[in-house]
């Protein structure tokens, strides 16, 4: 019987391509040099590109693009509030991506907001919901966790 499931090589290539595409949306266009993270979440060196960071198969972070709002949500209450914000952003027609960031209940939330006034309004709304400030540096969607914990996209 022939399997229709992708091989490990095909799955890896797809995962890497998807991770690259998502990271390039999140990455600051003039500061694209990501840095690697060690098991203690400390800076472990800089690489020349997002593609190189992905090839290392280790945790990395990058500077967030000016039109992207990114949140690192480290508890269940934050995740529930972020889901509420994500619903509001979706109603506004903004792209939203939620990802589990490794530890149970930990999430990342990303949205692209081209208008500066809209970004300020959304950041204010997030704060009113009790979310932490949006991040200027973050692990992008699909980037490995520093301890090898599972990460996944929660939105298609």
mmCIF file of C-alpha atoms in Angstrom:
data_model
loop_
_atom_site.group_PDB
_atom_site.id
_atom_site.type_symbol
_atom_site.label_atom_id
_atom_site.label_comp_id
_atom_site.label_asym_id
_atom_site.label_seq_id
_atom_site.Cartn_x
_atom_site.Cartn_y
_atom_site.Cartn_z
ATOM 1 C CA UNK A 1 0.000 0.000 0.000
ATOM 2 C CA UNK A 2 1.312 3.455 -0.893
ATOM 3 C CA UNK A 3 1.197 6.167 1.755
ATOM 4 C CA UNK A 4 -0.164 9.582 0.838
ATOM 5 C CA UNK A 5 1.371 11.200 3.913
ATOM 6 C CA UNK A 6 4.342 13.447 3.187
ATOM 7 C CA UNK A 7 7.745 11.992 3.918
ATOM 8 C CA UNK A 8 9.843 13.461 6.714
ATOM 9 C CA UNK A 9 11.884 15.292 4.081
ATOM 10 C CA UNK A 10 8.785 16.747 2.431
ATOM 11 C CA UNK A 11 7.289 17.722 5.806
ATOM 12 C CA UNK A 12 10.552 19.392 6.892
ATOM 13 C CA UNK A 13 10.814 21.330 3.643
ATOM 14 C CA UNK A 14 7.212 22.499 3.971
ATOM 15 C CA UNK A 15 7.627 23.415 7.634
ATOM 16 C CA UNK A 16 10.797 25.349 6.857
ATOM 17 C CA UNK A 17 9.157 27.152 3.928
ATOM 18 C CA UNK A 18 6.148 28.056 6.062
ATOM 19 C CA UNK A 19 8.368 29.182 8.956
ATOM 20 C CA UNK A 20 10.425 31.327 6.576
ATOM 21 C CA UNK A 21 7.358 32.966 5.034
ATOM 22 C CA UNK A 22 5.864 33.773 8.429
ATOM 23 C CA UNK A 23 9.151 34.991 9.907
ATOM 24 C CA UNK A 24 9.689 37.327 6.955
ATOM 25 C CA UNK A 25 6.288 38.923 7.613
ATOM 26 C CA UNK A 26 7.229 39.496 11.248
ATOM 27 C CA UNK A 27 10.867 40.541 10.671
ATOM 28 C CA UNK A 28 11.889 44.184 10.591
ATOM 29 C CA UNK A 29 12.897 44.879 6.961
ATOM 30 C CA UNK A 30 16.061 46.839 7.818
ATOM 31 C CA UNK A 31 17.060 44.772 10.856
ATOM 32 C CA UNK A 32 16.594 41.223 9.549
ATOM 33 C CA UNK A 33 19.525 39.641 11.385
ATOM 34 C CA UNK A 34 18.011 37.235 13.893
ATOM 35 C CA UNK A 35 19.865 36.072 16.955
ATOM 36 C CA UNK A 36 19.993 32.578 18.355
ATOM 37 C CA UNK A 37 18.778 31.752 21.869
ATOM 38 C CA UNK A 38 20.369 29.264 24.227
ATOM 39 C CA UNK A 39 18.528 27.078 26.752
ATOM 40 C CA UNK A 40 18.600 29.960 29.270
ATOM 41 C CA UNK A 41 16.954 32.284 26.726
ATOM 42 C CA UNK A 42 20.192 34.258 26.416
ATOM 43 C CA UNK A 43 21.725 35.631 23.219
ATOM 44 C CA UNK A 44 23.788 32.851 21.615
ATOM 45 C CA UNK A 45 25.063 34.593 18.496
ATOM 46 C CA UNK A 46 23.741 36.380 15.454
ATOM 47 C CA UNK A 47 23.099 34.798 12.072
ATOM 48 C CA UNK A 48 23.008 36.535 8.714
ATOM 49 C CA UNK A 49 19.393 35.811 7.775
ATOM 50 C CA UNK A 50 16.092 34.287 8.815
ATOM 51 C CA UNK A 51 16.766 31.392 6.440
ATOM 52 C CA UNK A 52 20.060 30.705 8.203
ATOM 53 C CA UNK A 53 18.336 30.851 11.607
ATOM 54 C CA UNK A 54 15.781 28.293 10.430
ATOM 55 C CA UNK A 55 18.532 25.996 9.147
ATOM 56 C CA UNK A 56 20.122 25.929 12.611
ATOM 57 C CA UNK A 57 16.957 24.247 13.972
ATOM 58 C CA UNK A 58 17.492 26.136 17.233
ATOM 59 C CA UNK A 59 15.506 28.864 18.946
ATOM 60 C CA UNK A 60 15.932 32.339 17.510
ATOM 61 C CA UNK A 61 14.342 35.750 17.850
ATOM 62 C CA UNK A 62 14.196 38.781 15.624
ATOM 63 C CA UNK A 63 13.286 42.447 15.662
ATOM 64 C CA UNK A 64 9.616 42.972 14.822
ATOM 65 C CA UNK A 65 8.612 44.963 11.720
ATOM 66 C CA UNK A 66 7.133 48.412 12.382
ATOM 67 C CA UNK A 67 3.702 47.420 11.040
ATOM 68 C CA UNK A 68 3.478 44.240 13.146
ATOM 69 C CA UNK A 69 2.130 43.996 16.662
ATOM 70 C CA UNK A 70 3.403 40.914 18.495
ATOM 71 C CA UNK A 71 2.574 39.743 21.998
ATOM 72 C CA UNK A 72 4.271 37.115 24.148
ATOM 73 C CA UNK A 73 1.591 35.731 26.451
ATOM 74 C CA UNK A 74 2.845 33.637 29.320
ATOM 75 C CA UNK A 75 -0.257 32.644 31.270
ATOM 76 C CA UNK A 76 -3.757 31.302 30.691
ATOM 77 C CA UNK A 77 -5.407 34.634 31.532
ATOM 78 C CA UNK A 78 -3.294 36.373 28.887
ATOM 79 C CA UNK A 79 -4.203 33.690 26.347
ATOM 80 C CA UNK A 80 -7.939 34.163 26.983
ATOM 81 C CA UNK A 81 -7.590 37.954 26.683
ATOM 82 C CA UNK A 82 -5.526 37.549 23.524
ATOM 83 C CA UNK A 83 -8.242 35.352 22.025
ATOM 84 C CA UNK A 84 -10.742 38.154 22.699
ATOM 85 C CA UNK A 85 -8.438 40.679 21.041
ATOM 86 C CA UNK A 86 -7.895 38.304 18.114
ATOM 87 C CA UNK A 87 -11.657 38.089 17.567
ATOM 88 C CA UNK A 88 -11.906 41.907 17.559
ATOM 89 C CA UNK A 89 -9.042 42.219 15.089
ATOM 90 C CA UNK A 90 -10.580 39.599 12.822
ATOM 91 C CA UNK A 91 -13.873 41.527 12.821
ATOM 92 C CA UNK A 92 -11.874 44.599 11.752
ATOM 93 C CA UNK A 93 -10.491 42.584 8.847
ATOM 94 C CA UNK A 94 -6.922 42.457 10.143
ATOM 95 C CA UNK A 95 -4.802 39.337 9.728
ATOM 96 C CA UNK A 96 -4.284 37.489 13.003
ATOM 97 C CA UNK A 97 -1.995 34.609 13.809
ATOM 98 C CA UNK A 98 -1.927 32.866 17.163
ATOM 99 C CA UNK A 99 0.737 30.312 17.980
ATOM 100 C CA UNK A 100 1.470 28.137 20.962
ATOM 101 C CA UNK A 101 4.949 29.184 22.021
ATOM 102 C CA UNK A 102 6.075 26.021 23.792
ATOM 103 C CA UNK A 103 5.032 25.788 27.413
ATOM 104 C CA UNK A 104 1.410 24.781 28.082
ATOM 105 C CA UNK A 105 -0.840 27.833 28.021
ATOM 106 C CA UNK A 106 1.842 30.110 26.565
ATOM 107 C CA UNK A 107 1.027 31.860 23.311
ATOM 108 C CA UNK A 108 2.230 34.397 20.813
ATOM 109 C CA UNK A 109 -0.195 36.681 18.984
ATOM 110 C CA UNK A 110 0.697 38.531 15.786
ATOM 111 C CA UNK A 111 -1.170 41.001 13.605
ATOM 112 C CA UNK A 112 -0.127 43.251 10.739
ATOM 113 C CA UNK A 113 -1.515 46.778 11.062
ATOM 114 C CA UNK A 114 -0.311 49.145 8.307
ATOM 115 C CA UNK A 115 -1.719 52.355 9.814
ATOM 116 C CA UNK A 116 0.271 53.872 12.701
ATOM 117 C CA UNK A 117 -2.841 55.306 14.394
ATOM 118 C CA UNK A 118 -4.555 51.930 14.198
ATOM 119 C CA UNK A 119 -1.479 50.281 15.750
ATOM 120 C CA UNK A 120 -1.589 52.758 18.647
ATOM 121 C CA UNK A 121 -5.320 52.185 19.103
ATOM 122 C CA UNK A 122 -4.907 48.414 19.098
ATOM 123 C CA UNK A 123 -1.976 48.571 21.514
ATOM 124 C CA UNK A 124 -4.147 50.703 23.817
ATOM 125 C CA UNK A 125 -7.023 48.210 23.490
ATOM 126 C CA UNK A 126 -4.690 45.317 24.320
ATOM 127 C CA UNK A 127 -3.515 47.156 27.430
ATOM 128 C CA UNK A 128 -7.143 47.832 28.424
ATOM 129 C CA UNK A 129 -7.774 44.086 28.161
ATOM 130 C CA UNK A 130 -4.872 43.530 30.555
ATOM 131 C CA UNK A 131 -2.384 42.166 28.025
ATOM 132 C CA UNK A 132 1.319 42.894 28.407
ATOM 133 C CA UNK A 133 2.912 45.441 26.083
ATOM 134 C CA UNK A 134 3.554 44.282 22.550
ATOM 135 C CA UNK A 135 7.088 43.128 21.852
ATOM 136 C CA UNK A 136 9.761 44.651 19.638
ATOM 137 C CA UNK A 137 11.751 41.377 19.662
ATOM 138 C CA UNK A 138 10.136 37.919 19.615
ATOM 139 C CA UNK A 139 10.467 34.368 18.351
ATOM 140 C CA UNK A 140 8.447 34.368 15.126
ATOM 141 C CA UNK A 141 5.745 31.793 14.394
ATOM 142 C CA UNK A 142 7.276 28.378 13.795
ATOM 143 C CA UNK A 143 10.590 29.182 15.484
ATOM 144 C CA UNK A 144 11.698 26.385 17.806
ATOM 145 C CA UNK A 145 11.370 26.771 21.568
ATOM 146 C CA UNK A 146 14.677 27.155 23.419
ATOM 147 C CA UNK A 147 14.017 23.925 25.364
ATOM 148 C CA UNK A 148 12.693 22.001 22.378
ATOM 149 C CA UNK A 149 9.087 22.225 23.569
ATOM 150 C CA UNK A 150 6.418 21.835 20.888
ATOM 151 C CA UNK A 151 5.291 24.967 19.040
ATOM 152 C CA UNK A 152 2.387 25.120 16.611
ATOM 153 C CA UNK A 153 0.208 27.520 14.707
ATOM 154 C CA UNK A 154 -3.253 27.840 16.179
ATOM 155 C CA UNK A 155 -4.708 29.661 13.149
ATOM 156 C CA UNK A 156 -4.633 28.659 9.492
#
